[in-house]
Each structure stands twice: as C-alpha cells, then as structure tokens.
Coordinates of C-alpha atoms in Angstrom, one line a residue:
M19 CA 160.2 74.6 197.2
D20 CA 161.1 76.3 200.9
T21 CA 158.2 74.5 202.8
N22 CA 158.2 77.8 205.1
R23 CA 157.9 80.4 202.2
A24 CA 154.8 78.2 201.2
R25 CA 152.9 78.0 204.2
T26 CA 153.6 82.1 204.9
V27 CA 152.2 82.6 201.3
V28 CA 148.9 80.4 202.5
A29 CA 148.5 82.0 205.6
A30 CA 148.8 85.2 203.9
G31 CA 146.1 84.1 201.4
L32 CA 144.0 83.3 204.4
R33 CA 144.4 86.3 206.3
G34 CA 143.6 88.5 203.2
L35 CA 140.4 86.6 203.0
A36 CA 139.4 86.9 206.5
L37 CA 140.4 90.7 206.6
A38 CA 138.4 91.2 203.4
L39 CA 135.4 89.8 205.0
L40 CA 135.8 92.1 208.3
S41 CA 136.9 94.9 205.8
L42 CA 133.6 94.6 203.7
Y43 CA 131.2 93.6 206.6
G44 CA 132.4 94.9 209.5
S45 CA 133.7 98.2 208.7
L46 CA 130.5 98.9 206.6
V47 CA 128.0 97.7 209.2
L48 CA 129.9 99.9 211.8
F49 CA 130.3 102.8 209.3
V50 CA 126.6 102.7 208.7
L51 CA 125.8 102.9 212.2
M52 CA 128.2 105.5 213.2
V53 CA 126.8 107.6 210.5
V54 CA 123.3 107.2 211.9
S55 CA 124.4 107.6 215.2
L56 CA 125.9 110.7 215.0
V57 CA 123.0 112.2 212.5
L58 CA 120.6 111.1 215.5
V59 CA 122.7 113.3 218.0
P60 CA 120.7 116.2 217.6
V61 CA 117.6 114.7 218.6
G62 CA 119.0 113.1 221.8
I63 CA 119.2 109.3 220.6
G64 CA 122.5 109.9 219.3
L65 CA 123.8 111.0 222.5
I66 CA 122.8 107.4 224.0
T67 CA 123.8 105.2 220.9
T68 CA 126.9 107.0 219.8
P69 CA 129.1 106.2 222.8
W70 CA 128.2 102.4 222.6
V71 CA 129.0 102.4 218.8
L72 CA 132.3 103.9 219.1
A73 CA 133.5 101.7 221.4
G74 CA 132.7 99.1 219.0
V75 CA 134.3 100.7 216.2
R76 CA 137.2 101.2 218.5
A77 CA 137.6 97.3 219.6
H78 CA 137.4 96.6 215.8
A79 CA 140.3 99.2 215.4
D80 CA 142.3 97.8 218.3
R81 CA 141.9 94.2 216.8
R82 CA 143.4 95.3 213.3
R83 CA 146.1 96.9 215.3
L84 CA 146.4 93.5 217.0
F85 CA 146.4 91.6 213.5
A86 CA 148.9 94.1 212.1
V87 CA 151.4 93.4 214.9
E88 CA 151.1 89.7 215.1
W89 CA 150.8 89.0 211.1
C90 CA 152.9 91.4 209.7
G91 CA 154.9 93.4 212.1
V92 CA 153.4 96.6 211.4
R93 CA 152.8 98.8 214.7
I94 CA 150.0 101.0 214.3
P95 CA 150.2 103.8 217.4
V96 CA 146.9 104.3 219.2
E97 CA 145.7 107.7 220.1
P98 CA 147.5 109.2 223.0
S99 CA 145.4 109.9 226.2
G100 CA 144.1 113.1 226.1
A101 CA 143.4 113.4 222.4
K102 CA 140.5 115.5 221.4
S103 CA 137.3 113.0 221.1
W104 CA 136.1 114.6 218.1
K105 CA 139.0 113.9 216.3
V106 CA 139.5 110.6 217.2
T107 CA 136.0 109.7 216.3
F108 CA 136.4 111.4 212.9
R109 CA 139.5 109.4 212.0
L110 CA 138.2 106.3 212.8
L111 CA 135.0 107.2 210.6
G112 CA 137.3 108.1 208.0
W113 CA 139.1 104.6 208.8
L114 CA 136.1 102.7 208.3
F115 CA 135.3 104.3 204.8
V116 CA 138.6 103.7 203.8
D117 CA 138.7 100.2 205.0
M118 CA 135.3 98.8 203.5
T119 CA 136.7 100.4 200.2
A120 CA 140.7 100.3 199.4
G121 CA 141.1 98.3 202.4
F122 CA 138.7 95.6 201.3
V123 CA 140.6 95.4 197.8
T124 CA 143.9 95.3 199.4
A125 CA 143.2 92.4 201.6
L126 CA 141.6 90.4 198.9
V127 CA 144.0 90.9 196.5
P128 CA 146.8 88.2 198.3
A129 CA 143.7 85.8 199.1
A130 CA 143.0 85.8 195.2
L131 CA 146.4 85.4 194.1
V132 CA 146.8 82.6 196.6
F133 CA 142.8 80.9 196.0
Y134 CA 141.9 81.8 192.4
P135 CA 144.4 79.4 190.5
L136 CA 142.4 76.5 191.8
E137 CA 139.6 77.7 189.6
G138 CA 141.8 77.8 186.8
F139 CA 143.2 74.3 187.6
A140 CA 139.8 72.7 188.2
L141 CA 138.7 74.4 184.6
A142 CA 142.0 72.3 183.0
F143 CA 140.9 69.3 184.4
G144 CA 137.5 69.3 182.8
L145 CA 135.0 71.8 185.1
W146 CA 135.1 73.7 181.6
R147 CA 132.3 70.7 180.6
V148 CA 129.8 71.9 183.1
F149 CA 129.5 75.7 181.3
T150 CA 129.8 74.9 177.8
D151 CA 129.8 72.1 175.2
G152 CA 132.9 73.3 173.4
T153 CA 130.5 75.1 170.8
Y154 CA 130.2 78.6 172.7
V155 CA 132.2 80.8 175.4
G156 CA 130.4 79.3 178.7
W157 CA 132.9 81.0 181.2
W158 CA 135.6 83.5 181.8
Y159 CA 138.5 82.6 183.9
G160 CA 140.3 86.4 184.6
F161 CA 140.5 87.7 180.5
V162 CA 141.0 83.8 179.3
P163 CA 137.4 82.8 177.9
V164 CA 136.4 79.5 178.6
S165 CA 134.8 77.4 175.4
G166 CA 136.6 73.7 175.3
Q167 CA 139.7 71.9 176.3
G168 CA 142.2 74.2 174.6
S169 CA 141.2 77.5 176.2
A170 CA 140.8 75.6 179.5
L171 CA 144.0 74.5 179.1
L172 CA 145.0 78.2 179.1
A173 CA 143.0 78.9 181.7
G174 CA 145.3 76.4 184.1
L175 CA 148.4 78.4 182.5
L176 CA 147.2 81.5 183.7
G177 CA 146.5 79.8 186.9
V178 CA 150.1 78.8 187.3
A179 CA 151.3 82.2 186.5
L180 CA 148.8 83.4 189.3
L181 CA 150.2 80.7 191.8
V182 CA 154.1 81.9 190.9
A183 CA 153.1 85.7 191.5
S184 CA 151.5 85.0 195.0
Y185 CA 154.4 83.1 196.1
F186 CA 156.6 86.2 195.8
L187 CA 153.9 88.6 196.5
A188 CA 151.2 87.7 198.8
P189 CA 153.2 88.1 202.2
A190 CA 154.1 91.8 200.6
L191 CA 150.7 92.6 199.3
L192 CA 149.5 91.6 202.7
R193 CA 151.4 94.3 204.6
V194 CA 150.3 96.7 202.2
H195 CA 146.7 96.5 203.3
F196 CA 148.2 97.2 207.3
L197 CA 150.4 99.8 206.0
L198 CA 147.5 101.8 204.4
T199 CA 145.3 101.0 207.9
R200 CA 148.3 102.8 209.5
A201 CA 148.6 105.7 207.1
V202 CA 144.6 106.3 207.8
L203 CA 144.6 105.2 211.5
A204 CA 147.6 106.5 213.1
P205 CA 147.5 109.8 215.1
G206 CA 149.2 113.0 213.3
Q207 CA 152.0 114.9 214.4
G208 CA 150.0 117.3 216.9
E209 CA 148.6 114.2 218.6
L210 CA 152.2 112.6 219.0
A211 CA 153.1 116.2 220.4
E212 CA 150.5 115.7 223.0
R213 CA 151.7 112.2 223.2
V214 CA 155.2 113.7 224.3
R215 CA 153.3 115.6 226.9
V216 CA 151.5 112.6 228.6
L217 CA 154.9 110.7 228.7
T218 CA 156.5 113.8 230.2
E219 CA 153.9 113.6 232.8
T220 CA 153.9 109.7 233.5
R221 CA 157.6 110.4 233.9
R222 CA 157.1 112.6 236.7
D223 CA 154.2 110.8 238.4
A224 CA 157.1 107.9 238.1
V225 CA 159.4 110.1 240.0
D226 CA 156.9 111.2 242.8
S227 CA 155.6 107.6 243.3
S228 CA 159.5 106.6 243.7
A229 CA 160.1 109.2 246.0
A230 CA 156.9 108.3 247.9
E231 CA 157.8 104.4 247.8
L232 CA 161.2 105.3 249.2
R233 CA 159.5 107.5 252.3
R234 CA 157.7 104.2 253.0
I235 CA 160.6 101.6 253.0
E236 CA 161.9 104.2 255.4
R237 CA 159.3 104.4 257.4
D238 CA 158.8 100.7 257.3
L239 CA 162.5 100.3 258.2
H240 CA 162.3 102.7 261.4
D241 CA 159.3 101.7 262.7
G242 CA 159.7 97.7 262.0
A243 CA 163.2 96.0 261.5
Q244 CA 165.1 98.9 263.1
A245 CA 163.0 98.9 266.1
R246 CA 163.5 95.3 266.6
L247 CA 167.1 95.5 266.3
V248 CA 167.7 98.5 268.6
A249 CA 165.5 96.2 271.0
M250 CA 167.7 93.4 270.5
G251 CA 170.8 95.1 271.0
M252 CA 169.6 96.4 274.5
D253 CA 168.3 92.9 275.5
L254 CA 172.1 91.6 274.3
G255 CA 173.9 94.4 276.7
T256 CA 171.6 93.2 279.5
I257 CA 172.5 89.8 278.8
E258 CA 175.8 90.3 279.1
A259 CA 175.6 92.3 282.4
L260 CA 173.4 89.3 283.7
L261 CA 175.5 86.3 282.3
E262 CA 177.1 85.7 285.8
K263 CA 174.9 87.1 288.1
N264 CA 171.5 85.7 286.8
P265 CA 172.1 83.0 284.2
A266 CA 168.2 82.1 284.3
K267 CA 167.1 85.7 283.3
A268 CA 169.8 85.9 280.7
R269 CA 168.7 82.8 279.2
E270 CA 165.2 84.3 279.1
L271 CA 166.0 87.4 277.4
L272 CA 168.6 85.7 275.4
A273 CA 165.6 83.7 273.7
R274 CA 163.5 86.9 273.4
A275 CA 166.3 88.3 271.5
R276 CA 166.7 85.2 269.1
Q277 CA 162.7 85.8 268.3
S278 CA 163.3 89.4 267.7
S279 CA 166.1 88.8 265.4
A280 CA 163.6 85.8 263.3
E281 CA 161.0 88.8 263.3
A282 CA 163.2 91.3 262.3
L283 CA 164.6 89.0 259.4
G284 CA 160.8 88.4 258.3
E285 CA 160.4 91.6 258.2
L286 CA 163.4 92.4 255.9
R287 CA 162.3 89.9 253.9
D288 CA 158.9 91.0 253.1
L289 CA 160.2 94.6 252.5
V290 CA 162.5 93.5 250.1
R291 CA 159.8 91.3 248.4
G292 CA 158.0 94.5 248.0
I293 CA 160.8 96.3 246.5
H294 CA 162.0 94.0 244.2
P295 CA 160.8 90.2 244.8
P296 CA 163.9 87.7 244.6
V297 CA 162.5 85.2 242.1
L298 CA 161.8 88.1 239.5
A299 CA 165.5 88.9 239.8
E300 CA 166.6 85.2 239.8
R301 CA 164.1 83.7 237.6
G302 CA 162.7 86.3 235.4
L303 CA 158.8 87.9 234.8
G304 CA 157.4 84.4 233.8
D305 CA 158.1 82.5 237.2
A306 CA 158.0 85.2 239.5
V307 CA 154.1 85.7 238.4
R308 CA 153.7 82.1 238.6
A309 CA 154.9 82.2 241.7
L310 CA 152.6 85.3 242.6
A311 CA 149.4 83.4 241.4
L312 CA 150.4 80.5 243.8
R313 CA 149.6 82.7 246.7
M314 CA 146.4 84.0 245.4
P315 CA 143.2 82.8 247.1
V316 CA 141.5 82.4 243.7
P317 CA 142.8 79.9 241.6
T318 CA 145.1 81.5 239.1
E319 CA 146.4 79.9 235.6
V320 CA 149.5 81.4 234.1
G321 CA 150.6 81.0 230.5
V322 CA 153.7 82.3 229.3
D323 CA 155.1 82.5 225.6
F324 CA 158.2 83.7 226.0
E325 CA 160.1 81.3 227.7
G326 CA 164.3 81.8 227.6
G327 CA 164.4 85.8 227.1
R328 CA 164.5 88.7 229.7
A329 CA 163.1 91.9 229.5
D330 CA 165.2 94.7 231.1
A331 CA 164.9 94.5 234.6
P332 CA 163.0 98.1 235.0
V333 CA 160.4 97.0 232.3
E334 CA 160.1 93.4 234.5
S335 CA 159.5 95.2 237.3
A336 CA 156.5 97.2 236.1
A337 CA 155.0 94.5 234.0
Y338 CA 155.3 92.4 237.8
F339 CA 153.7 95.0 240.1
A340 CA 150.9 96.0 237.3
V341 CA 150.1 92.2 237.0
S342 CA 150.0 92.1 240.8
E343 CA 148.0 95.1 241.3
V344 CA 145.3 93.7 238.5
L345 CA 145.2 90.3 240.3
T346 CA 144.7 92.0 243.5
N347 CA 141.9 93.9 242.2
A348 CA 140.3 90.9 240.3
V349 CA 140.5 89.2 243.9
K350 CA 138.9 92.1 245.9
H351 CA 136.2 93.4 243.6
S352 CA 135.6 90.8 240.9
G353 CA 133.5 88.4 242.7
G354 CA 134.6 85.5 240.4
D355 CA 136.3 82.2 241.5
R356 CA 139.0 81.7 238.4
I357 CA 141.4 84.2 236.8
W358 CA 143.7 83.3 233.8
V359 CA 147.0 85.2 233.1
D360 CA 148.5 84.9 229.7
M361 CA 151.9 86.4 228.8
R362 CA 153.6 86.6 225.5
H363 CA 156.1 88.7 223.6
S364 CA 155.7 89.4 219.8
E365 CA 157.5 92.0 217.0
G366 CA 158.8 94.2 220.3
L367 CA 155.9 94.0 222.4
L368 CA 155.1 92.4 225.8
R369 CA 151.4 92.1 226.0
I370 CA 149.8 90.4 229.0
S371 CA 145.9 89.8 229.6
V372 CA 144.4 89.0 233.0
T373 CA 141.0 87.5 232.7
D374 CA 138.5 86.8 235.7
N375 CA 135.1 85.6 235.3
G376 CA 133.5 87.7 237.9
G377 CA 130.6 90.2 237.8
G378 CA 132.6 92.8 235.5
G379 CA 131.9 96.7 236.0
A380 CA 135.8 97.5 236.2
V381 CA 136.7 100.9 235.0
V382 CA 139.7 103.3 234.9
G383 CA 138.9 106.1 236.9
A384 CA 140.4 108.6 238.9
G385 CA 142.0 107.1 242.6
S386 CA 140.9 103.4 241.0
G387 CA 144.2 100.7 241.1
L388 CA 143.6 100.4 237.3
S389 CA 144.7 104.1 237.2
G390 CA 147.9 103.5 238.9
V391 CA 148.6 100.5 236.7
G392 CA 147.8 102.9 233.7
R393 CA 150.5 105.3 235.3
R394 CA 153.0 102.3 235.6
L395 CA 152.7 101.2 232.2
G396 CA 152.7 104.5 230.7
T397 CA 156.4 105.2 232.4
F398 CA 157.5 103.0 229.3
D399 CA 155.3 104.1 226.8
G400 CA 153.0 100.9 227.7
V401 CA 149.2 100.9 227.5
L402 CA 146.2 99.5 229.5
A403 CA 142.9 98.9 228.2
V404 CA 140.0 97.2 230.2
S405 CA 137.1 95.5 228.8
S406 CA 134.5 94.5 231.7
P407 CA 131.1 94.6 230.2
A408 CA 127.9 94.0 233.0
G409 CA 127.8 90.3 233.9
G410 CA 131.5 89.9 233.1
P411 CA 134.0 88.7 232.1
T412 CA 137.0 91.3 233.0
V413 CA 139.8 91.6 230.3
V414 CA 142.6 93.7 231.6
T415 CA 145.2 94.0 228.8
M416 CA 148.6 95.5 229.2
E417 CA 151.3 96.4 226.6
I418 CA 154.4 97.3 226.9
P419 CA 157.3 98.0 223.9
C420 CA 160.4 96.0 224.6
V421 CA 162.9 93.6 223.6
L422 CA 163.9 90.3 225.1
S423 CA 167.6 89.4 225.9

C-alpha cells in the first residue's frame, strides 16, 4: 500500500468530518441568524445586525475558499469589487442553505468511508456481544443485521469493502464538496464581466501611478543627485584653475567635491532602492522582506514558505511594495509593539499576511494607504482583505495569483 496515498485518504476523512461539522452547525447557525436579521430590517433592528451577521458569513465563506485551495486545489472566485450587495447577500444566503444540506452530505461521505469501517471491525472482534446474546438482532451495521458472531464477521467484511472504497474514492469525494461550493458561491457571468471592468480600471490606475512615479524620479534626480553632480563639476573646473596658483584652496574644493560625490552616490542608491531594491533583484521576495523587517522600528518576524522559487519580477515588486506599505501603516497607526509577516505559496497563489498586536480599527477607504495597496494588487488580479476589530489584532491578507520558477 502506498503510504502517501494512505495519508491522503486519512486526511480526506478527517477534513471531511471537520467540514461536515462546520457545514451542519456553522452554516445552520449563520443561516438562521441571517434570515432573522433580514426579517427584522423593516423594524430597524436588522439595519444594525445585518452588517455584523453578513461579515460573519463572508468570513465563513472565505474560510471555505481557503480550505478549497489548500486541500483540493479548487479555486473559488471572490465577488468582484463593485458587485451589487443584494446579489452577493442572497448568493451567500443560498450557499448557506446548500452547505448545511447537500454540503453536509458531500463532506460526510468521505469521512464515513474512512472511519465507518472501524465499527465493522469492532463488531467482528466481539463488540456484537454488547448489543445481543446471539438470539436476536441487536444492531445494524449498514444493511447487515448483527445477531451473532457470523453476522458480525459479515459486518467486518463490509467494513473491509468500505475501507477499500475509501482508498480510491475519499479524496475525490472531498473534492466534490468543494466543487459544489464553487458552483453555488462563485459569481455569475455578469459579475465576471464587472470583474473585467474593474481589472481594466486597476490597470489604468497602474499606468497613471507609473507615470507619477516616473515624474517623481525625474524630480528627485533633478533636484538631488543631478544638482550635486553639476556643482561637483564646477568645483573640479575651479580646482583645475587653482591647482598651480592656490594649492590650499584647490585642496579645500577637492574635499568638498569628494563629499558631494559621496552624497550624490547615497542619493542615487536611495533612489534605486525606492524603484527596485537590489536585494529583491538578487535574492528574491523572501530575503527582501526579511531585510525590510530589519529596518522596522517595531520587532518584526518574517516566515517564508516558498524557499527556492521566484515569482515574476513585476509580481515580486508589487508584493514587496505592498508589504512595505502595510508595515509602514502598522508602525504609524496600530500602536502595537510586534508585527508578524507570513508568506507562503500554494496552488498557484502567493498569500501574504501581516499581523500586528495593535489597537485595531484599520479600514480600507478612499485615500488610505490600504486602498493604494488594493489597487497595486488589483493590477495582477490580486485581492486584499483586512480584519481589524476594535482592540485588535489587525490582520491584512494579500493574495496574488502567480507561479514560481
């Protein structure tokens, strides 16, 4: 027996069991709360409770998206920004209903295939005596009536058959659960068209940002390094004229020219680092973020789970500056004394989370730094999610579809 396959089957059973419990209890409770909250909207109470309940439903759906990608490689698209809220609300409500019924069944089947055979084996090894003395049917195992050792052995054989079936079917059946989830939860064609429109806008924003960045670079070069280099050239001309007439003055100007050259070199290095940090080009995103963390005034821990792979340079650059902006916001506004950065890549998705232990309250709004981060990621079809309840902690999650080379 392939041990890797056996581990995959057992994992599918455990995950199916967890999903079954999450579907039955989590989705059922949220469905009831959502319905009650919507019913109470006309009397005003629902206007207060619905946003809170909807936030919980979204978090529940996002967790299922995460499980789908990590466990079975099924990517479930999120709602495009700008999608009509009432459509999203009723899709989520419909998904909750499907998840607590058909979703529960599709999650329970792989779990049952993996673990139900254990009961058959226990019956075959003598557990049947707890339920009967051999004179009547004391227990049913599947379709087998257990009334003695003979029928208990039949239950054990049925358990073997189910265990063999789980070896071949359990992972595929778990995938069926997520395919069902995607069928209900994924946005429709109209919303995908809206997504295309949003991506077009984000690309236009990226072009505008690039033009603004180019103007900034030109201005910094003109006002900084270029001015110093021009002054240094004039000093060198004066030094040439004074070299024989006034050596002392020439040496003074030479020292000033040397200082100007060092300052110009420092400004050029800072400028290049702002365009594309050398460590990012040479060592990759993981080491670049580690180097960035070392410069933070707040202790920052960085975990990287894609060692040995590199994303495309534009993706790495976007991710680096997005992390830089989020870290800067955390240092300036969170009031926390510790930051954690977790970076991992799986199933074609680069996922970065930045967590601080500050006071919370971060929002993605017009003019905020997080809005700029969202636009930067949107250029690559990436998404930004922020969880920042009052009192903290704040968790900023960024996802960018990409492959590693």
